[in-house]
CSV table of C-alpha atoms in Angstrom, one decimal:
chain,number,residue,atom,x,y,z
A,1,MET,CA,4.0,-92.6,-36.4
A,2,PHE,CA,5.4,-90.2,-33.8
A,3,TYR,CA,8.7,-89.7,-35.7
A,4,PRO,CA,7.3,-88.5,-39.0
A,5,TYR,CA,5.3,-85.9,-37.1
A,6,ILE,CA,8.5,-84.6,-35.5
A,7,LYS,CA,10.3,-84.7,-38.8
A,8,TYR,CA,7.4,-82.8,-40.4
A,9,GLN,CA,7.5,-80.2,-37.6
A,10,TYR,CA,11.3,-79.9,-37.9
A,11,SER,CA,11.0,-79.4,-41.6
A,12,TYR,CA,8.2,-76.9,-41.1
A,13,SER,CA,10.3,-75.0,-38.5
A,14,CYS,CA,13.3,-74.8,-41.0
A,15,GLU,CA,11.1,-73.4,-43.7
A,16,PHE,CA,9.5,-71.0,-41.1
A,17,LEU,CA,13.0,-69.8,-40.1
A,18,LYS,CA,14.0,-69.3,-43.7
A,19,PHE,CA,10.8,-67.2,-44.1
A,20,ILE,CA,11.6,-65.2,-41.0
A,21,ASN,CA,15.2,-64.7,-42.3
A,22,LYS,CA,13.8,-63.4,-45.6
A,23,PHE,CA,11.4,-61.1,-43.8
A,24,VAL,CA,14.3,-59.7,-41.7
A,25,ASN,CA,16.4,-59.1,-44.8
A,26,ILE,CA,13.5,-57.4,-46.6
A,27,PHE,CA,12.7,-55.3,-43.5
A,28,SER,CA,16.4,-54.2,-43.3
A,29,TRP,CA,16.3,-53.3,-47.0
A,30,TYR,CA,13.0,-51.4,-46.5
A,31,LYS,CA,14.4,-49.5,-43.5
A,32,LEU,CA,17.5,-48.4,-45.5
A,33,THR,CA,15.7,-47.6,-48.8
A,34,ILE,CA,12.0,-47.0,-48.8
A,35,ASN,CA,11.7,-45.7,-45.2
A,36,LYS,CA,14.9,-43.7,-45.5
A,37,GLU,CA,14.0,-42.5,-48.9
A,38,ILE,CA,16.9,-44.3,-50.6
A,39,ASP,CA,19.6,-42.2,-49.0
A,40,ASN,CA,23.3,-42.9,-49.6
A,41,GLY,CA,26.4,-42.1,-47.5
A,42,LEU,CA,28.8,-39.5,-48.9
A,43,ILE,CA,32.1,-38.0,-47.7
A,44,LEU,CA,32.7,-34.3,-48.3
A,45,LEU,CA,36.4,-33.5,-48.2
A,46,SER,CA,37.8,-30.0,-47.5
A,47,THR,CA,41.0,-28.5,-46.2
A,48,PHE,CA,41.4,-25.7,-43.6
A,49,PRO,CA,44.2,-23.4,-42.7
A,50,ASP,CA,44.0,-24.2,-39.0
A,51,GLU,CA,42.4,-26.5,-36.5
A,52,GLU,CA,40.4,-23.8,-34.8
A,53,SER,CA,38.5,-22.8,-37.9
A,54,LEU,CA,37.8,-26.4,-38.8
A,55,ILE,CA,36.4,-27.2,-35.4
A,56,ASP,CA,34.3,-24.1,-35.1
A,57,LEU,CA,32.6,-24.7,-38.4
A,58,SER,CA,32.3,-28.4,-37.8
A,59,LYS,CA,30.6,-28.1,-34.4
A,60,THR,CA,27.9,-26.0,-36.0
A,61,LEU,CA,27.5,-28.4,-39.0
A,62,ILE,CA,27.2,-31.4,-36.7
A,63,LYS,CA,25.3,-30.3,-33.6
A,64,ASP,CA,23.3,-27.3,-34.7
A,65,LYS,CA,22.5,-27.9,-38.3
A,66,LYS,CA,22.8,-31.7,-38.3
A,67,LEU,CA,24.1,-31.6,-41.9
A,68,CYS,CA,26.8,-34.3,-41.2
A,69,ALA,CA,27.1,-37.1,-38.6
A,70,CYS,CA,30.8,-36.6,-37.9
A,71,VAL,CA,34.1,-35.2,-39.2
A,72,ASN,CA,37.5,-36.8,-39.2
A,73,TYR,CA,40.4,-34.5,-39.4
A,74,ALA,CA,44.2,-34.6,-39.5
A,75,ARG,CA,47.1,-32.2,-40.0
A,76,ILE,CA,48.6,-32.6,-43.5
A,77,ASN,CA,51.3,-30.9,-45.6
A,78,SER,CA,50.3,-29.4,-48.9
A,79,LEU,CA,52.2,-28.2,-52.0
A,80,TYR,CA,50.2,-26.1,-54.4
A,81,MET,CA,50.3,-23.2,-56.8
A,82,TRP,CA,48.6,-20.0,-55.6
A,83,LYS,CA,48.7,-16.8,-57.6
A,84,ASN,CA,51.8,-18.0,-59.6
A,85,ASP,CA,53.7,-18.9,-56.4
A,86,LEU,CA,54.5,-22.5,-55.2
A,87,LYS,CA,53.3,-22.7,-51.7
A,88,GLN,CA,54.2,-25.3,-49.1
A,89,GLU,CA,52.0,-25.2,-46.0
A,90,SER,CA,50.6,-27.2,-43.2
A,91,GLU,CA,46.8,-27.6,-43.4
A,92,PHE,CA,44.0,-29.6,-41.8
A,93,LEU,CA,42.1,-32.2,-44.0
A,94,ALA,CA,38.5,-32.7,-43.0
A,95,LEU,CA,36.3,-35.6,-44.0
A,96,TYR,CA,32.6,-34.9,-43.4
A,97,LYS,CA,30.3,-37.9,-43.3
A,98,THR,CA,26.9,-37.0,-44.6
A,99,THR,CA,24.0,-38.2,-46.7
A,100,SER,CA,22.7,-37.4,-50.2
A,101,LYS,CA,19.8,-35.5,-48.7
A,102,CYS,CA,22.2,-33.2,-46.7
A,103,VAL,CA,25.2,-32.9,-49.0
A,104,GLU,CA,24.1,-29.8,-51.0
A,105,GLN,CA,23.2,-27.8,-48.0
A,106,LEU,CA,26.4,-28.9,-46.3
A,107,LYS,CA,28.4,-27.8,-49.3
A,108,THR,CA,26.7,-24.5,-49.3
A,109,GLU,CA,27.4,-23.9,-45.6
A,110,ILE,CA,31.0,-24.8,-46.0
A,111,LEU,CA,31.5,-22.5,-49.0
A,112,LYS,CA,29.7,-19.7,-47.3
A,113,LYS,CA,31.7,-19.8,-44.0
A,114,HIS,CA,35.1,-21.3,-45.0
A,115,PRO,CA,38.1,-19.1,-44.3
A,116,TYR,CA,39.8,-19.8,-47.7
A,117,GLU,CA,39.1,-17.5,-50.7
A,118,ILE,CA,38.6,-20.6,-52.8
A,119,PRO,CA,37.7,-23.6,-50.5
A,120,GLU,CA,38.3,-27.1,-51.6
A,121,VAL,CA,35.1,-29.1,-51.7
A,122,VAL,CA,35.2,-32.7,-53.0
A,123,ILE,CA,32.3,-35.1,-52.7
A,124,LEU,CA,33.0,-38.9,-52.6
A,125,THR,CA,30.4,-41.6,-52.6
A,126,MET,CA,30.6,-44.3,-49.9
A,127,LYS,CA,30.5,-47.7,-51.5
A,128,ASP,CA,29.5,-50.9,-49.7
A,129,VAL,CA,28.7,-49.3,-46.4
A,130,SER,CA,27.6,-51.4,-43.4
A,131,HIS,CA,23.9,-51.2,-42.7
A,132,GLY,CA,24.5,-50.2,-39.1
A,133,TYR,CA,26.8,-47.4,-40.0
A,134,LEU,CA,24.5,-46.1,-42.8
A,135,ASN,CA,21.5,-46.2,-40.4
A,136,TRP,CA,23.5,-44.2,-37.8
A,137,LEU,CA,24.6,-41.7,-40.5
A,138,ILE,CA,21.1,-41.2,-41.7
A,139,ASP,CA,19.6,-41.0,-38.1
A,140,SER,CA,22.3,-38.5,-37.1
A,141,THR,CA,21.5,-36.0,-39.9
A,142,LYS,CA,18.3,-34.2,-40.7
């Protein structure tokens, strides 16, 4: 008589744990979608003529305006046509991590303050982003 009671309690506990697990999954979904207004992670790509102009603009965009959570950048070599001449130059590629709520304002700020006459601005959608990273991204932007 004692054993069935323990078996019943164990089975109830397993079902209860499954319920809790579902609740946690639903809460995570809620936090990322409904509570965060269904925001997605985006990468805005742009090139700069030098590291100084990239860093100056990026600090403002990250710290002051909170339009992106971070920027990754690296020196690259570029070949391109400019005013009927083939150019080969060293540039800096910037990858701005932002959200769908901030991307248009981020794009506007970059286009307004960029040193190039015609700045490159390409927006890429993040696919299959970890929940923790997306939460950090959303919390780090306005």
